[in-house]
């Protein structure tokens, strides 16, 4: 299959790409996320790059997200606070320039950091690892020098737009590259009245939970020796940590919404990278495709139940046989994508035997910096690609390359 896209960049989009990011420390960025929980998604969209202990935010992107999603998602107070960070940074540099001649070298490096960098400016959530002259240090850091770029997007299906009242998009997706490269995708059950909230909560919750498991990742995914985790209790316990966390997230949300967990149920697709292994997990419909040795391969089953139109969901009644997971050596793995069954209408054949070559191009273009969240969204909304009878269902994709 071959797809062509026509990119229509607005003046605002161009300004966003050209804008120099405002530098925040990781601590400052985390504090903003805690202070403005409804703005987490907008803040992630506004990240232009990450360098060591600093994160760079594009203010124009935040303004765009505010226009798109409203003041509740991006309040004026958040924008004002980030502006103040820029003013503080400028003031500090001015003082340093007056008081310390040696700062000239650092200032040159700071300017260099702000120059357009093709390796980071075209993609979100990029982890840049600096080179080290010390050979021992190089050896110790070698597995971490893989630079993953993550992008994700969702869009509502025509059937939801045509219903009365209209139904929100029930797909949710997320891709991160630090501290662990990982992707998360969830598809809310059409029969569950609050599933759009359930899918989003699961994706965001698992992102945070994954970050909290660093010591466990190191024991499982970062070990060079071959571990038969696919068959061992150790591997099963690792996989079920994510399942338990996701279901607990739905339970907590059900209390806040005063509804049943079944009213929030959704599918789950996810993958987490380690130094030597990647872990993938699948509950219900959707697909996970890995790019390995320049070939596209499907991971896991098709996720169907006893009947063709039946699937399983995260819920209190989830059975062991509905959970699929695995551990794959990361050597020669250059990309991974997870997407809901709505997006699969064009990307994978119904029986899973054929995978569209477009995915390979998505990986290549993401690596090259010419494919980002907006590009992925263009694909998901392209009427020529999703012409009837396709495109009725919601579509969500997350990928790493």
Short mmCIF file of N, CA and C in Angstrom, two decimals, residues 273-397:
data_model
loop_
_atom_site.label_atom_id
_atom_site.label_comp_id
_atom_site.label_asym_id
_atom_site.label_seq_id
_atom_site.Cartn_x
_atom_site.Cartn_y
_atom_site.Cartn_z
N UNK A 273 10.83 -0.29 26.44
CA UNK A 273 12.17 -0.68 26.00
C UNK A 273 13.15 -0.72 27.17
N UNK A 274 14.04 -1.71 27.13
CA UNK A 274 15.16 -1.78 28.04
C UNK A 274 16.45 -1.82 27.25
N UNK A 275 17.57 -1.96 27.94
CA UNK A 275 18.87 -2.01 27.26
C UNK A 275 19.01 -3.25 26.38
N UNK A 276 18.41 -4.36 26.82
CA UNK A 276 18.59 -5.61 26.10
C UNK A 276 17.28 -6.27 25.66
N UNK A 277 16.17 -5.89 26.27
CA UNK A 277 14.89 -6.48 25.90
C UNK A 277 13.81 -5.41 25.84
N UNK A 278 12.81 -5.68 24.99
CA UNK A 278 11.60 -4.86 25.02
C UNK A 278 10.47 -5.75 25.49
N UNK A 279 9.56 -5.15 26.22
CA UNK A 279 8.39 -5.85 26.74
C UNK A 279 7.16 -5.32 26.02
N UNK A 280 6.28 -6.22 25.61
CA UNK A 280 5.01 -5.80 25.00
C UNK A 280 3.86 -6.52 25.69
N UNK A 281 2.70 -5.86 25.69
CA UNK A 281 1.52 -6.41 26.34
C UNK A 281 0.28 -6.02 25.55
N UNK A 282 -0.69 -6.93 25.51
CA UNK A 282 -1.87 -6.71 24.69
C UNK A 282 -3.09 -7.32 25.35
N UNK A 283 -4.15 -6.52 25.48
CA UNK A 283 -5.45 -6.99 25.97
C UNK A 283 -6.51 -6.47 25.01
N UNK A 284 -7.16 -7.38 24.29
CA UNK A 284 -8.23 -6.98 23.38
C UNK A 284 -7.76 -6.67 21.98
N UNK A 285 -8.62 -5.97 21.23
CA UNK A 285 -8.35 -5.66 19.82
C UNK A 285 -7.18 -4.72 19.66
N UNK A 286 -6.73 -4.60 18.42
CA UNK A 286 -5.63 -3.72 18.10
C UNK A 286 -4.41 -4.51 17.70
N UNK A 287 -3.37 -3.80 17.29
CA UNK A 287 -2.18 -4.46 16.77
C UNK A 287 -0.91 -3.80 17.32
N UNK A 288 0.12 -4.62 17.49
CA UNK A 288 1.46 -4.14 17.79
C UNK A 288 2.38 -4.66 16.70
N UNK A 289 3.07 -3.75 16.02
CA UNK A 289 3.97 -4.12 14.92
C UNK A 289 5.38 -3.65 15.27
N UNK A 290 6.34 -4.53 15.12
CA UNK A 290 7.74 -4.20 15.41
C UNK A 290 8.53 -4.21 14.10
N UNK A 291 9.46 -3.27 13.96
CA UNK A 291 10.37 -3.23 12.82
C UNK A 291 11.71 -3.80 13.30
N UNK A 292 12.06 -4.95 12.78
CA UNK A 292 13.27 -5.66 13.21
C UNK A 292 13.96 -6.25 11.99
N UNK A 293 15.26 -6.00 11.88
CA UNK A 293 16.03 -6.49 10.72
C UNK A 293 15.40 -6.02 9.41
N UNK A 294 14.90 -4.77 9.42
CA UNK A 294 14.28 -4.15 8.23
C UNK A 294 13.01 -4.87 7.78
N UNK A 295 12.38 -5.61 8.67
CA UNK A 295 11.12 -6.28 8.37
C UNK A 295 10.07 -5.90 9.40
N UNK A 296 8.81 -5.87 8.97
CA UNK A 296 7.70 -5.57 9.86
C UNK A 296 7.07 -6.87 10.33
N UNK A 297 6.94 -7.02 11.65
CA UNK A 297 6.38 -8.24 12.21
C UNK A 297 5.28 -7.90 13.20
N UNK A 298 4.26 -8.76 13.25
CA UNK A 298 3.15 -8.58 14.17
C UNK A 298 3.46 -9.29 15.48
N UNK A 299 3.20 -8.63 16.61
CA UNK A 299 3.41 -9.23 17.92
C UNK A 299 2.07 -9.58 18.55
N UNK A 300 1.96 -10.79 19.06
CA UNK A 300 0.75 -11.18 19.77
C UNK A 300 -0.35 -11.70 18.86
N UNK A 301 -1.45 -12.09 19.48
CA UNK A 301 -2.60 -12.61 18.74
C UNK A 301 -3.44 -11.45 18.22
N UNK A 302 -4.50 -11.79 17.49
CA UNK A 302 -5.40 -10.75 17.00
C UNK A 302 -6.32 -10.24 18.10
N UNK A 303 -6.34 -10.93 19.22
CA UNK A 303 -7.09 -10.44 20.38
C UNK A 303 -8.59 -10.66 20.31
N UNK A 304 -9.07 -11.46 19.36
CA UNK A 304 -10.50 -11.72 19.28
C UNK A 304 -10.92 -12.82 20.25
N UNK A 305 -12.18 -12.78 20.60
CA UNK A 305 -12.71 -13.81 21.48
C UNK A 305 -13.23 -14.99 20.69
N UNK A 306 -14.25 -15.65 21.23
CA UNK A 306 -14.79 -16.85 20.58
C UNK A 306 -15.43 -16.52 19.25
N UNK A 307 -16.00 -15.30 19.15
CA UNK A 307 -16.66 -14.89 17.92
C UNK A 307 -15.90 -13.73 17.28
N UNK A 308 -16.08 -13.56 15.97
CA UNK A 308 -15.30 -12.58 15.20
C UNK A 308 -15.52 -11.15 15.69
N UNK A 309 -16.72 -10.86 16.18
CA UNK A 309 -17.02 -9.49 16.60
C UNK A 309 -16.86 -9.29 18.11
N UNK A 310 -16.16 -10.22 18.75
CA UNK A 310 -16.02 -10.17 20.20
C UNK A 310 -14.59 -9.82 20.58
N UNK A 311 -14.44 -8.99 21.58
CA UNK A 311 -13.10 -8.69 22.08
C UNK A 311 -13.15 -8.67 23.60
N UNK A 312 -11.99 -8.50 24.21
CA UNK A 312 -11.91 -8.44 25.67
C UNK A 312 -11.42 -7.06 26.09
N UNK A 313 -11.69 -6.71 27.34
CA UNK A 313 -11.34 -5.39 27.84
C UNK A 313 -10.75 -5.49 29.24
N UNK A 314 -10.03 -4.46 29.62
CA UNK A 314 -9.58 -4.34 31.00
C UNK A 314 -10.80 -4.17 31.90
N UNK A 315 -10.97 -5.05 32.85
CA UNK A 315 -12.08 -4.97 33.78
C UNK A 315 -11.79 -5.86 34.97
N UNK A 316 -12.67 -5.85 35.95
CA UNK A 316 -12.50 -6.70 37.14
C UNK A 316 -12.62 -8.18 36.78
N UNK A 317 -13.21 -8.48 35.65
CA UNK A 317 -13.43 -9.87 35.27
C UNK A 317 -12.45 -10.36 34.21
N UNK A 318 -11.35 -9.65 34.02
CA UNK A 318 -10.37 -10.03 33.01
C UNK A 318 -9.75 -11.38 33.36
N UNK A 319 -9.70 -12.28 32.38
CA UNK A 319 -9.16 -13.62 32.58
C UNK A 319 -7.73 -13.71 32.08
N UNK A 320 -6.96 -14.63 32.64
CA UNK A 320 -5.56 -14.80 32.28
C UNK A 320 -5.39 -15.06 30.79
N UNK A 321 -6.28 -15.87 30.22
CA UNK A 321 -6.12 -16.25 28.82
C UNK A 321 -6.36 -15.09 27.85
N UNK A 322 -6.87 -13.96 28.37
CA UNK A 322 -7.09 -12.79 27.52
C UNK A 322 -5.91 -11.83 27.54
N UNK A 323 -4.88 -12.17 28.31
CA UNK A 323 -3.71 -11.31 28.44
C UNK A 323 -2.56 -11.90 27.64
N UNK A 324 -2.04 -11.14 26.69
CA UNK A 324 -0.91 -11.58 25.87
C UNK A 324 0.28 -10.65 26.13
N UNK A 325 1.45 -11.24 26.31
CA UNK A 325 2.64 -10.43 26.54
C UNK A 325 3.87 -11.20 26.09
N UNK A 326 4.99 -10.49 25.98
CA UNK A 326 6.22 -11.15 25.57
C UNK A 326 7.42 -10.25 25.78
N UNK A 327 8.61 -10.86 25.69
CA UNK A 327 9.88 -10.16 25.82
C UNK A 327 10.70 -10.45 24.57
N UNK A 328 11.19 -9.41 23.93
CA UNK A 328 11.89 -9.55 22.66
C UNK A 328 13.26 -8.88 22.75
N UNK A 329 14.35 -9.55 22.34
CA UNK A 329 15.66 -8.89 22.32
C UNK A 329 15.61 -7.63 21.46
N UNK A 330 16.22 -6.55 21.94
CA UNK A 330 16.12 -5.28 21.23
C UNK A 330 17.14 -5.15 20.09
N UNK A 331 18.07 -6.10 20.00
CA UNK A 331 19.07 -6.02 18.94
C UNK A 331 18.39 -5.99 17.57
N UNK A 332 18.75 -4.99 16.78
CA UNK A 332 18.23 -4.78 15.42
C UNK A 332 16.76 -4.36 15.38
N UNK A 333 16.18 -4.02 16.54
CA UNK A 333 14.83 -3.44 16.55
C UNK A 333 14.96 -1.95 16.30
N UNK A 334 14.30 -1.45 15.27
CA UNK A 334 14.42 -0.03 14.91
C UNK A 334 13.10 0.72 14.99
N UNK A 335 12.03 0.03 15.35
CA UNK A 335 10.76 0.72 15.48
C UNK A 335 9.68 -0.18 16.05
N UNK A 336 8.70 0.42 16.69
CA UNK A 336 7.54 -0.32 17.18
C UNK A 336 6.33 0.60 17.15
N UNK A 337 5.19 0.05 16.77
CA UNK A 337 3.95 0.85 16.70
C UNK A 337 2.80 0.05 17.29
N UNK A 338 1.91 0.73 17.97
CA UNK A 338 0.69 0.13 18.49
C UNK A 338 -0.48 0.97 18.00
N UNK A 339 -1.55 0.32 17.55
CA UNK A 339 -2.69 1.08 17.05
C UNK A 339 -3.97 0.29 17.24
N UNK A 340 -5.06 1.04 17.39
CA UNK A 340 -6.37 0.44 17.62
C UNK A 340 -6.89 -0.19 16.34
N UNK A 341 -7.97 -0.97 16.48
CA UNK A 341 -8.50 -1.67 15.31
C UNK A 341 -9.04 -0.70 14.26
N UNK A 342 -9.46 0.51 14.70
CA UNK A 342 -9.91 1.49 13.72
C UNK A 342 -8.79 1.93 12.80
N UNK A 343 -7.60 2.16 13.35
CA UNK A 343 -6.44 2.53 12.53
C UNK A 343 -5.94 1.35 11.72
N UNK A 344 -6.20 0.14 12.20
CA UNK A 344 -5.72 -1.07 11.52
C UNK A 344 -6.46 -1.32 10.21
N UNK A 345 -7.59 -0.66 9.99
CA UNK A 345 -8.36 -0.88 8.76
C UNK A 345 -7.52 -0.66 7.51
N UNK A 346 -6.54 0.23 7.60
CA UNK A 346 -5.69 0.52 6.45
C UNK A 346 -4.28 -0.03 6.62
N UNK A 347 -3.87 -0.29 7.85
CA UNK A 347 -2.48 -0.65 8.10
C UNK A 347 -2.21 -2.15 8.18
N UNK A 348 -3.21 -2.93 8.54
CA UNK A 348 -3.03 -4.38 8.68
C UNK A 348 -4.27 -5.09 8.16
N UNK A 349 -4.08 -6.21 7.46
CA UNK A 349 -5.21 -6.98 6.98
C UNK A 349 -5.95 -7.61 8.15
N UNK A 350 -7.20 -7.96 7.95
CA UNK A 350 -8.05 -8.45 9.03
C UNK A 350 -7.46 -9.69 9.71
N UNK A 351 -6.79 -10.55 8.93
CA UNK A 351 -6.22 -11.76 9.52
C UNK A 351 -4.80 -11.55 10.01
N UNK A 352 -4.28 -10.33 9.87
CA UNK A 352 -2.95 -10.01 10.36
C UNK A 352 -1.82 -10.52 9.48
N UNK A 353 -2.13 -11.05 8.31
CA UNK A 353 -1.09 -11.64 7.46
C UNK A 353 -0.33 -10.61 6.65
N UNK A 354 -0.90 -9.41 6.46
CA UNK A 354 -0.26 -8.37 5.66
C UNK A 354 -0.18 -7.06 6.44
N UNK A 355 1.00 -6.44 6.37
CA UNK A 355 1.23 -5.17 7.05
C UNK A 355 1.59 -4.12 6.00
N UNK A 356 0.94 -2.96 6.05
CA UNK A 356 1.17 -1.91 5.06
C UNK A 356 2.59 -1.38 5.14
N UNK A 357 3.22 -1.22 3.97
CA UNK A 357 4.57 -0.66 3.91
C UNK A 357 4.63 0.76 4.42
N UNK A 358 3.46 1.42 4.53
CA UNK A 358 3.44 2.80 5.05
C UNK A 358 4.02 2.87 6.46
N UNK A 359 3.84 1.82 7.25
CA UNK A 359 4.40 1.83 8.59
C UNK A 359 5.92 1.94 8.56
N UNK A 360 6.54 1.24 7.62
CA UNK A 360 7.99 1.33 7.48
C UNK A 360 8.42 2.75 7.16
N UNK A 361 7.63 3.44 6.33
CA UNK A 361 7.95 4.83 6.00
C UNK A 361 7.74 5.75 7.20
N UNK A 362 6.70 5.47 7.99
CA UNK A 362 6.48 6.26 9.20
C UNK A 362 7.69 6.17 10.12
N UNK A 363 8.21 4.95 10.29
CA UNK A 363 9.38 4.77 11.14
C UNK A 363 10.57 5.56 10.58
N UNK A 364 10.82 5.41 9.28
CA UNK A 364 11.97 6.06 8.65
C UNK A 364 11.85 7.58 8.74
N UNK A 365 10.66 8.10 8.47
CA UNK A 365 10.47 9.56 8.48
C UNK A 365 10.52 10.11 9.90
N UNK A 366 10.07 9.33 10.88
CA UNK A 366 10.18 9.75 12.28
C UNK A 366 11.64 9.81 12.69
N UNK A 367 12.41 8.81 12.30
CA UNK A 367 13.84 8.84 12.59
C UNK A 367 14.52 10.04 11.95
N UNK A 368 14.10 10.37 10.74
CA UNK A 368 14.70 11.49 10.02
C UNK A 368 14.20 12.84 10.46
N UNK A 369 13.17 12.87 11.30
CA UNK A 369 12.68 14.15 11.81
C UNK A 369 11.64 14.82 10.94
N UNK A 370 11.16 14.15 9.89
CA UNK A 370 10.19 14.78 8.99
C UNK A 370 8.76 14.32 9.26
N UNK A 371 8.57 13.50 10.28
CA UNK A 371 7.24 12.98 10.62
C UNK A 371 7.02 13.18 12.11
N UNK A 372 5.98 13.94 12.48
CA UNK A 372 5.73 14.25 13.88
C UNK A 372 4.26 14.02 14.23
N UNK A 373 3.84 14.49 15.40
CA UNK A 373 2.46 14.28 15.83
C UNK A 373 1.46 14.83 14.82
N UNK A 374 1.74 16.02 14.31
CA UNK A 374 0.83 16.63 13.34
C UNK A 374 0.77 15.81 12.04
N UNK A 375 1.91 15.30 11.61
CA UNK A 375 1.94 14.47 10.39
C UNK A 375 1.10 13.21 10.59
N UNK A 376 1.24 12.60 11.76
CA UNK A 376 0.48 11.39 12.05
C UNK A 376 -1.01 11.69 12.09
N UNK A 377 -1.37 12.84 12.68
CA UNK A 377 -2.78 13.23 12.73
C UNK A 377 -3.32 13.48 11.32
N UNK A 378 -2.51 14.09 10.45
CA UNK A 378 -2.93 14.29 9.06
C UNK A 378 -3.27 12.97 8.40
N UNK A 379 -2.43 11.97 8.65
CA UNK A 379 -2.69 10.65 8.08
C UNK A 379 -4.01 10.09 8.60
N UNK A 380 -4.24 10.19 9.91
CA UNK A 380 -5.45 9.64 10.50
C UNK A 380 -6.71 10.36 10.05
N UNK A 381 -6.57 11.61 9.60
CA UNK A 381 -7.73 12.39 9.17
C UNK A 381 -7.84 12.54 7.66
N UNK A 382 -6.92 11.93 6.93
CA UNK A 382 -6.91 12.04 5.47
C UNK A 382 -8.13 11.31 4.89
N UNK A 383 -9.05 12.07 4.29
CA UNK A 383 -10.30 11.50 3.78
C UNK A 383 -10.08 10.53 2.62
N UNK A 384 -8.98 10.70 1.89
CA UNK A 384 -8.71 9.77 0.80
C UNK A 384 -8.25 8.41 1.33
N UNK A 385 -7.59 8.41 2.47
CA UNK A 385 -7.13 7.16 3.07
C UNK A 385 -8.28 6.45 3.78
N UNK A 386 -9.16 7.23 4.43
CA UNK A 386 -10.21 6.65 5.26
C UNK A 386 -11.59 6.83 4.63
N UNK A 387 -11.62 6.75 3.30
CA UNK A 387 -12.90 6.87 2.59
C UNK A 387 -13.79 5.69 2.96
N UNK A 388 -15.11 5.91 2.93
CA UNK A 388 -16.08 4.86 3.25
C UNK A 388 -15.82 3.62 2.39
N UNK A 389 -15.91 2.43 2.98
CA UNK A 389 -16.49 2.10 4.29
C UNK A 389 -15.50 2.19 5.45
N UNK A 390 -14.28 2.63 5.21
CA UNK A 390 -13.31 2.79 6.30
C UNK A 390 -13.59 4.10 7.04
N UNK A 391 -12.96 4.25 8.18
CA UNK A 391 -13.01 5.51 8.90
C UNK A 391 -14.21 5.70 9.80
N UNK A 392 -15.06 4.69 9.97
CA UNK A 392 -16.22 4.84 10.85
C UNK A 392 -15.80 4.81 12.31
N UNK A 393 -14.76 4.04 12.60
CA UNK A 393 -14.33 3.87 13.99
C UNK A 393 -13.25 4.90 14.35
N UNK A 394 -13.10 5.14 15.66
CA UNK A 394 -12.01 6.00 16.13
C UNK A 394 -10.67 5.38 15.75
N UNK A 395 -9.64 6.24 15.62
CA UNK A 395 -8.33 5.75 15.21
C UNK A 395 -7.26 6.33 16.14
N UNK A 396 -6.37 5.47 16.63
CA UNK A 396 -5.31 5.91 17.52
C UNK A 396 -4.03 5.13 17.25
N UNK A 397 -2.91 5.87 17.22
CA UNK A 397 -1.60 5.25 16.96
C UNK A 397 -0.55 5.87 17.89
#
